[in-house]
CSV table of C-alpha atoms in Angstrom, one decimal:
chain,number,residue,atom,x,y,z
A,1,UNK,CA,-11.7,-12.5,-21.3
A,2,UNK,CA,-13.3,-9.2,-20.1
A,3,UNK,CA,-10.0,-6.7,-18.3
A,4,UNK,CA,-10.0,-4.0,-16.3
A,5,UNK,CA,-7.3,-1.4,-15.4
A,6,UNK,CA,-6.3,0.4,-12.3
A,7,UNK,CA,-4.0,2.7,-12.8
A,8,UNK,CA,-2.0,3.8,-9.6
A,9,UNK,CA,-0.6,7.1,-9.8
A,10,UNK,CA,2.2,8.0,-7.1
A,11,UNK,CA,5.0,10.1,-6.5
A,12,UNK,CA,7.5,8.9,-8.8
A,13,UNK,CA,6.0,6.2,-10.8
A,14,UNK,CA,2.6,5.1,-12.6
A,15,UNK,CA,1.6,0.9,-12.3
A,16,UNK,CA,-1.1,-0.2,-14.3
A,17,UNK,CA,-2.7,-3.8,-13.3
A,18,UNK,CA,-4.7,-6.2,-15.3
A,19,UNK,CA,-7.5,-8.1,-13.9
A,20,UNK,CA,-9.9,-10.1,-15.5
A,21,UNK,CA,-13.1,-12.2,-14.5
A,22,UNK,CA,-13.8,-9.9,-12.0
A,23,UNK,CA,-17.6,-11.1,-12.5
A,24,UNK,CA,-16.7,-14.5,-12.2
A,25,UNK,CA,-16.0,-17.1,-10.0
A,26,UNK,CA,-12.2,-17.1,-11.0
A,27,UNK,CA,-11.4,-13.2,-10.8
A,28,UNK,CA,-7.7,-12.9,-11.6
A,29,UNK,CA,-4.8,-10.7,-11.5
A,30,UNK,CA,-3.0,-10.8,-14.5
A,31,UNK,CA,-0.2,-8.5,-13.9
A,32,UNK,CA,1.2,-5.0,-13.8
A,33,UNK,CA,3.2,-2.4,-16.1
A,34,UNK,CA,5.3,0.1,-14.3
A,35,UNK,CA,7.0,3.8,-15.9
A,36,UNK,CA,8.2,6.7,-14.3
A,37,UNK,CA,5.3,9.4,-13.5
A,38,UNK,CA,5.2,11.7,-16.9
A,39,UNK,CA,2.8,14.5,-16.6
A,40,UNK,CA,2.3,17.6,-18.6
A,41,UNK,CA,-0.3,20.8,-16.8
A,42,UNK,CA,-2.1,18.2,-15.0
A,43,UNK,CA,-2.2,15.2,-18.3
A,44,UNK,CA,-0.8,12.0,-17.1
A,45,UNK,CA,-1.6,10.1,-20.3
A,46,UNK,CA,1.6,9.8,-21.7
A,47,UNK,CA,2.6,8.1,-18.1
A,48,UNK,CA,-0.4,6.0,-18.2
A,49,UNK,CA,0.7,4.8,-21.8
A,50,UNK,CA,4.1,3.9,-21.0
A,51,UNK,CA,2.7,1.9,-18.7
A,52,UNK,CA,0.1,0.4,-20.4
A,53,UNK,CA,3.2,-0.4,-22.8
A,54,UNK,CA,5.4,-2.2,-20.1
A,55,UNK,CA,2.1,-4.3,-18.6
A,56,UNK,CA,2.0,-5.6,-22.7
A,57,UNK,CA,5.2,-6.7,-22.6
A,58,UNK,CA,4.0,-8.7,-19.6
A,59,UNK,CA,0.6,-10.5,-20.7
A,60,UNK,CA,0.3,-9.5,-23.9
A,61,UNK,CA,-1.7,-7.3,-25.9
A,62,UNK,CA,-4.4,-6.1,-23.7
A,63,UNK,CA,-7.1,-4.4,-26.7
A,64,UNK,CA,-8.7,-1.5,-27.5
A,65,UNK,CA,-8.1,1.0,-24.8
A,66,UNK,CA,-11.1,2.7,-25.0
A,67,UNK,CA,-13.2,-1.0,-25.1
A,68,UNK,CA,-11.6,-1.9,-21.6
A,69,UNK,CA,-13.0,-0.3,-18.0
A,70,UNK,CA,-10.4,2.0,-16.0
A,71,UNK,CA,-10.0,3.0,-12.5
A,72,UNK,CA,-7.2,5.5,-11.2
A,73,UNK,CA,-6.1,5.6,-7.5
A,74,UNK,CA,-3.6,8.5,-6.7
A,75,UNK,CA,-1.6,9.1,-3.3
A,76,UNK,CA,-0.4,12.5,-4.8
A,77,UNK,CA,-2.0,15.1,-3.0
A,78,UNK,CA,-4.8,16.9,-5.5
A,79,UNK,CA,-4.7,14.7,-8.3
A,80,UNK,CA,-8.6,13.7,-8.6
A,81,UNK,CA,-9.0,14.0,-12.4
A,82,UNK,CA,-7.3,13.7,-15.7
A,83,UNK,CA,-7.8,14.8,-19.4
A,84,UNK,CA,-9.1,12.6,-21.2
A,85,UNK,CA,-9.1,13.5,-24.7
A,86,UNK,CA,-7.9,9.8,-26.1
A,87,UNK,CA,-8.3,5.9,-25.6
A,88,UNK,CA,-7.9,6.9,-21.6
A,89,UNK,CA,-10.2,7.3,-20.3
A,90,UNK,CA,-10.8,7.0,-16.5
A,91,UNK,CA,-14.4,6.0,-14.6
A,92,UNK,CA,-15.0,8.6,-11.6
A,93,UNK,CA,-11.6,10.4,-11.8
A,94,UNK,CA,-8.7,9.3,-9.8
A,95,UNK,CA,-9.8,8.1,-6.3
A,96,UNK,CA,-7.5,9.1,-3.4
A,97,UNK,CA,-5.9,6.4,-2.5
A,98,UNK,CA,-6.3,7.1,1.3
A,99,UNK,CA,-10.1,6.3,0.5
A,100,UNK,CA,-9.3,3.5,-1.1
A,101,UNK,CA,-7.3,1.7,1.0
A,102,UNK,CA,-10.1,2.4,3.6
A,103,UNK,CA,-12.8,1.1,1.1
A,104,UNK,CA,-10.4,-2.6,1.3
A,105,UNK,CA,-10.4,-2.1,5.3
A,106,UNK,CA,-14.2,-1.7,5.4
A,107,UNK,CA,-14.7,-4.8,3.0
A,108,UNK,CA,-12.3,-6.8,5.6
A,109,UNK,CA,-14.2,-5.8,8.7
A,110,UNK,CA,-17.5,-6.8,7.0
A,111,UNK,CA,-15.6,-10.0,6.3
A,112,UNK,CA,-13.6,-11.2,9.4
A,113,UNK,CA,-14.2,-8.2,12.2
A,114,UNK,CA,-12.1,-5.7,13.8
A,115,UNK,CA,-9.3,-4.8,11.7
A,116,UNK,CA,-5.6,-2.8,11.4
A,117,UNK,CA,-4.1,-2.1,8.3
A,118,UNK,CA,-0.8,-0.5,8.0
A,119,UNK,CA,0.1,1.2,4.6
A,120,UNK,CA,4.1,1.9,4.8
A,121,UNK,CA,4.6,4.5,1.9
A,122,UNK,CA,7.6,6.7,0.2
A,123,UNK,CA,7.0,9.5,1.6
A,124,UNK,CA,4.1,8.6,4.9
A,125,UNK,CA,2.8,6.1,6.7
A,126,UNK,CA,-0.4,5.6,7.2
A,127,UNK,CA,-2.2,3.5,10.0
A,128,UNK,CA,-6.7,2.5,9.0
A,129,UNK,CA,-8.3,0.9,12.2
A,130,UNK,CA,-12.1,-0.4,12.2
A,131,UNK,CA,-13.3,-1.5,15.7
A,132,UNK,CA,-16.9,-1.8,16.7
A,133,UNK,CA,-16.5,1.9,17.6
A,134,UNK,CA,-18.8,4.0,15.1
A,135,UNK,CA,-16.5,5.5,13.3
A,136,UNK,CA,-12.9,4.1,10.9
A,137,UNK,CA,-9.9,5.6,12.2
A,138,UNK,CA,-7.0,7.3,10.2
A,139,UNK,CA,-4.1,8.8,11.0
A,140,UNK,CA,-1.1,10.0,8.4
A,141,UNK,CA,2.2,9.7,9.8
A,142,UNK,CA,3.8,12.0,7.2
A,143,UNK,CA,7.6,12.2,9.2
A,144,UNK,CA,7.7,8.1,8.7
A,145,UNK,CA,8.1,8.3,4.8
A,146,UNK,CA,10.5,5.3,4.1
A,147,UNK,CA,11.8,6.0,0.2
A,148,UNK,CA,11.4,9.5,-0.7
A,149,UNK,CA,12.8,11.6,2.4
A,150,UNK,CA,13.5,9.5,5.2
A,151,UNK,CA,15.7,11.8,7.0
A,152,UNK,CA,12.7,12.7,10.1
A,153,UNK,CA,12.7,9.2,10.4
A,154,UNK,CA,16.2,8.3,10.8
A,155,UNK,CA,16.1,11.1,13.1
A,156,UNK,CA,13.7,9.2,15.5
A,157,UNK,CA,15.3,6.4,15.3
A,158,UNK,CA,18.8,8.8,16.0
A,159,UNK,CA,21.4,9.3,13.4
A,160,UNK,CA,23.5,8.1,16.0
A,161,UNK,CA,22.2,4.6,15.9
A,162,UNK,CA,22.4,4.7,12.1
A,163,UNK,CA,25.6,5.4,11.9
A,164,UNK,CA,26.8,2.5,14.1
A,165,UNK,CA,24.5,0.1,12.0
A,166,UNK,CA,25.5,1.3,8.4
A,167,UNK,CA,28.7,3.8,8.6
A,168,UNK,CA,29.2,7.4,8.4
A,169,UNK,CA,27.8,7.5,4.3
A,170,UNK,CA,24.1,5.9,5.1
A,171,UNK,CA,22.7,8.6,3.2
A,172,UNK,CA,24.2,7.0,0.3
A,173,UNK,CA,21.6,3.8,1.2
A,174,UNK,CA,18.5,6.2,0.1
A,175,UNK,CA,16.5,4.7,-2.7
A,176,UNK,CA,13.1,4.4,-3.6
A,177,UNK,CA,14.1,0.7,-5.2
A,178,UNK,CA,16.7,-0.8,-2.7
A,179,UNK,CA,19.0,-4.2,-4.7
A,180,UNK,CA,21.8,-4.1,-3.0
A,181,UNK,CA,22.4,-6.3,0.3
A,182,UNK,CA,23.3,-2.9,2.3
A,183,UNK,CA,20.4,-1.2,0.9
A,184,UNK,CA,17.7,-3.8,1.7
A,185,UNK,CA,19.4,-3.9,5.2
A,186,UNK,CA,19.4,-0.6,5.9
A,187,UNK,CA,15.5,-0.1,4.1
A,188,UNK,CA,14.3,-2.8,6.8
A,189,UNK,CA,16.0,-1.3,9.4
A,190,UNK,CA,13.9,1.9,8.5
A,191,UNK,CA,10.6,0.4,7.6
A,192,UNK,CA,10.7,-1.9,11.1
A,193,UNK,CA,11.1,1.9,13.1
A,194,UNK,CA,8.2,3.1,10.8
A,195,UNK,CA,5.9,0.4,11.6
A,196,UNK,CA,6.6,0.6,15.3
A,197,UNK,CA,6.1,4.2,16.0
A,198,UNK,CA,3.4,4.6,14.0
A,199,UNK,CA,1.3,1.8,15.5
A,200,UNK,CA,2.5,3.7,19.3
A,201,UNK,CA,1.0,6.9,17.6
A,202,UNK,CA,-1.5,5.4,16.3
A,203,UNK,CA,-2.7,3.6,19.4
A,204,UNK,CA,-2.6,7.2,21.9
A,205,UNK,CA,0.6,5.0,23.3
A,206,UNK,CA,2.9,8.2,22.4
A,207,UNK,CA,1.8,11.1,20.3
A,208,UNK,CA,-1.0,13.0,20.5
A,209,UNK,CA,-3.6,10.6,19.9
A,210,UNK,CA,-5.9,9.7,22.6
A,211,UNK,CA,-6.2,6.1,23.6
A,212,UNK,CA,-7.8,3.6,21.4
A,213,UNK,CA,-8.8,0.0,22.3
A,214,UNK,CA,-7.3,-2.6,19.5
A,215,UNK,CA,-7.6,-5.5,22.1
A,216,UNK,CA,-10.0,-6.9,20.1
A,217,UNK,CA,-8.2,-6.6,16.2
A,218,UNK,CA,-8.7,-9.9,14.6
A,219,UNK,CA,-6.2,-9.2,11.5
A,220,UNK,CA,-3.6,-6.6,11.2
A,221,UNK,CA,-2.6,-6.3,7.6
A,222,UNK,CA,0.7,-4.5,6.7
A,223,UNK,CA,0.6,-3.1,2.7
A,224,UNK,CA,2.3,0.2,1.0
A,225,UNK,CA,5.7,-0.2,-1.4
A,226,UNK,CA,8.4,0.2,1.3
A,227,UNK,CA,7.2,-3.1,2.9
A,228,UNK,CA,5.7,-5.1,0.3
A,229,UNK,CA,8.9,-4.8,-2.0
A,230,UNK,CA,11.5,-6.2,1.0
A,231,UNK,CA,12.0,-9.8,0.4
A,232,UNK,CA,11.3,-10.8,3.9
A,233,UNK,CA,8.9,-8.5,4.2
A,234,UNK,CA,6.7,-10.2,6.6
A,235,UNK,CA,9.0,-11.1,8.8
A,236,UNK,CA,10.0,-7.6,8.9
A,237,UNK,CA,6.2,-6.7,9.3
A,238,UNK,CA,5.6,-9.4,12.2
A,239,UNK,CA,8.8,-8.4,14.2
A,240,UNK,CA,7.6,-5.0,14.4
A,241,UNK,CA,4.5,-5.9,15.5
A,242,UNK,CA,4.8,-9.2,17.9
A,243,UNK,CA,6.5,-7.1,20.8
A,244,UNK,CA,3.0,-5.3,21.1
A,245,UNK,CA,1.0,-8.1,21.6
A,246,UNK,CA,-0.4,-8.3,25.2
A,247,UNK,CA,0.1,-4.3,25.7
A,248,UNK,CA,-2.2,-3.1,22.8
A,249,UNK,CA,-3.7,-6.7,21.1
A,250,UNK,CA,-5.2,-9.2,23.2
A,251,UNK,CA,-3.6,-11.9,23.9
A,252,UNK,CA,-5.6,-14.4,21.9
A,253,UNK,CA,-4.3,-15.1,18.6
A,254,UNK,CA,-4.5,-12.6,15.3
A,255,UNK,CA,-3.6,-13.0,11.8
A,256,UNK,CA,-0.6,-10.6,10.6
A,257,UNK,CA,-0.7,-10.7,6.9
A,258,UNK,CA,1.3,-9.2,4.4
A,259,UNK,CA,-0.4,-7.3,1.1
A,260,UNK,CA,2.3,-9.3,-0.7
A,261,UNK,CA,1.2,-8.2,-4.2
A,262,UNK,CA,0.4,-4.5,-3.0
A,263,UNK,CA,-3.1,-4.7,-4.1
A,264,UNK,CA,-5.3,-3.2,-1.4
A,265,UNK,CA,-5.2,0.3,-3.0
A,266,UNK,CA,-6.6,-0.9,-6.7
A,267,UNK,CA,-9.1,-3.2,-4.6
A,268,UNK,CA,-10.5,-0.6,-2.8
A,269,UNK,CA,-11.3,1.0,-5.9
A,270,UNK,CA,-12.9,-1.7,-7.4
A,271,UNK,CA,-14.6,-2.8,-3.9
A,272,UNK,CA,-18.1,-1.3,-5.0
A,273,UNK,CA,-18.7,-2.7,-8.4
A,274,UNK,CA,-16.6,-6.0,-8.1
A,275,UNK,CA,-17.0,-6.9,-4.4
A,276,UNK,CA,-16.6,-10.7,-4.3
A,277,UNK,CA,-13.9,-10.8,-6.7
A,278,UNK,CA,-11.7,-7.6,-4.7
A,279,UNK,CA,-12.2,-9.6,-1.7
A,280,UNK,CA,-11.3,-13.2,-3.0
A,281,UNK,CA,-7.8,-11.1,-4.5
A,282,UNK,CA,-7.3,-9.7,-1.5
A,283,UNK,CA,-7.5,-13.3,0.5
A,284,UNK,CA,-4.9,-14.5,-2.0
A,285,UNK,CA,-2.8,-11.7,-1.7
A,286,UNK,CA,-2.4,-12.0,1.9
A,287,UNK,CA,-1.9,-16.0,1.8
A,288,UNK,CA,-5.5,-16.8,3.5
A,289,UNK,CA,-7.6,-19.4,1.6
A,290,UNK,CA,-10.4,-18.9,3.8
């Protein structure tokens, strides 16, 4: 069974998936390893080991390191390339993961048509559209961070508001992994606001933007950790979104998926070499068979 690794480096931890028969009909996702980010004057190895150690632990031994193909996606600003003086050993440097999330927009427009992805992140949120203008759009939302500092954001919602929802100590809600009951209510609460102003920025409905013309967006696909790790998740994602429909989306039915198993950004980087496989993962991660 021929692997390959994508290693995804961001701000606070390193994940490592496992696919294999990627040049098959069958192309799988076998499953992830996740550590803390460990670096040392630019070497993220020892990082990339531990998780490589914890992925192990949950498909078993994976080979020789140096016999299997790696990618490496990074959203920390920078971060294109890595020593590599051991088994590691990463093809084309890190990609930014910006770009690659793009690439996995791009191979859905070629796929289905016009297309909005939403990628909800720790500490930004950023918003890909591809109409049948010439050109992708982008923007970086970088005050709508969810899990790392979401104090701008809680100011646009108003503290005020907050408070009423979740008591004077919401600060004490933070987290970049929320468990508890109060936390996952208050991280929805955050991420919903995130997704909504964003897509108005986005859009030229508020912000600077000038007017862009989405009435014509088949799917709108919602991916990044602060979304994808809520249990109800796409009903967070399709709340946000539904009261828009009409305004900026026409009214003829589109697909809002959820990136359930967070995989656009390791797609994207394997989009060029593995095409039909990343887009048959990408299907399965957002629930659509066809």
């Amino acid at each position: 069974m021929q692997k390959v690794l994508v290693a995804e480096i961001g701000n606070e931890t390193i994940v490592v998936k496992a696919f294999a028969n990627l040049d098959t009909e069958n192309p799988l996702l076998l499953g992830q390893g996740i550590s803390l980010r460990t670096e040392y004057d630019g070497d993220f190895r020892t990082g990339l080991q531990f998780a490589v150690t914890d992925l192990e632990k949950d498909i078993g031994p994976i080979g020789c390191l140096g016999d299997i193909p790696f990618y490496g996606v990074s959203s920390v600003p920078k971060i294109h390339t890595m020593k590599v003086n051991g088994a590691i050993v990463l093809r084309g440097g890190f990609l930014p993961a910006t770009e690659a999330i793009m690439n996995a927009a791009k191979l859905i427009y070629e796929e289905v048509g016009e297309v909005l992805v939403l990628d909800v992140g720790a500490i930004a949120t950023n918003l890909y559209s591809l109409t049948s203008g010439p050109v992708p759009q982008r923007t970086v939302e970088e005050d709508l961070g969810v899990l790392i500092n979401p104090l701008p954001l809680v100011r646009l919602i108003g503290e005020n508001r907050i408070v009423e929802h979740h008591g004077e100590e919401w600060e004490k809600l933070i987290t970049s992994r929320p468990e508890t009951p109060e936390q996952m209510v208050f991280s929805a609460e955050i991420t919903s606001a995130a997704i909504t102003i964003a897509l108005k920025r986005h859009s030229g409905v508020s912000g600077n933007c000038g007017p862009r013309d989405l009435s014509n967006i088949r799917w709108i696909v919602g991916t990044g950790v602060a979304l994808t790790q809520l249990p109800n998740g796409l009903e967070i994602f399709r709340e946000s979104i539904m009261g828009m429909e009409g305004t900026l989306f026409s009214e003829e039915k589109i697909a809002i998926l959820l990136d359930k198993d967070c995989i656009m950004s390791s797609l994207g980087s394997l989009a060029a070499t593995y095409r039909k496989a990343a887009w048959q993962l990408m299907r399965e991660s957002f629930g659509v068979e066809n």
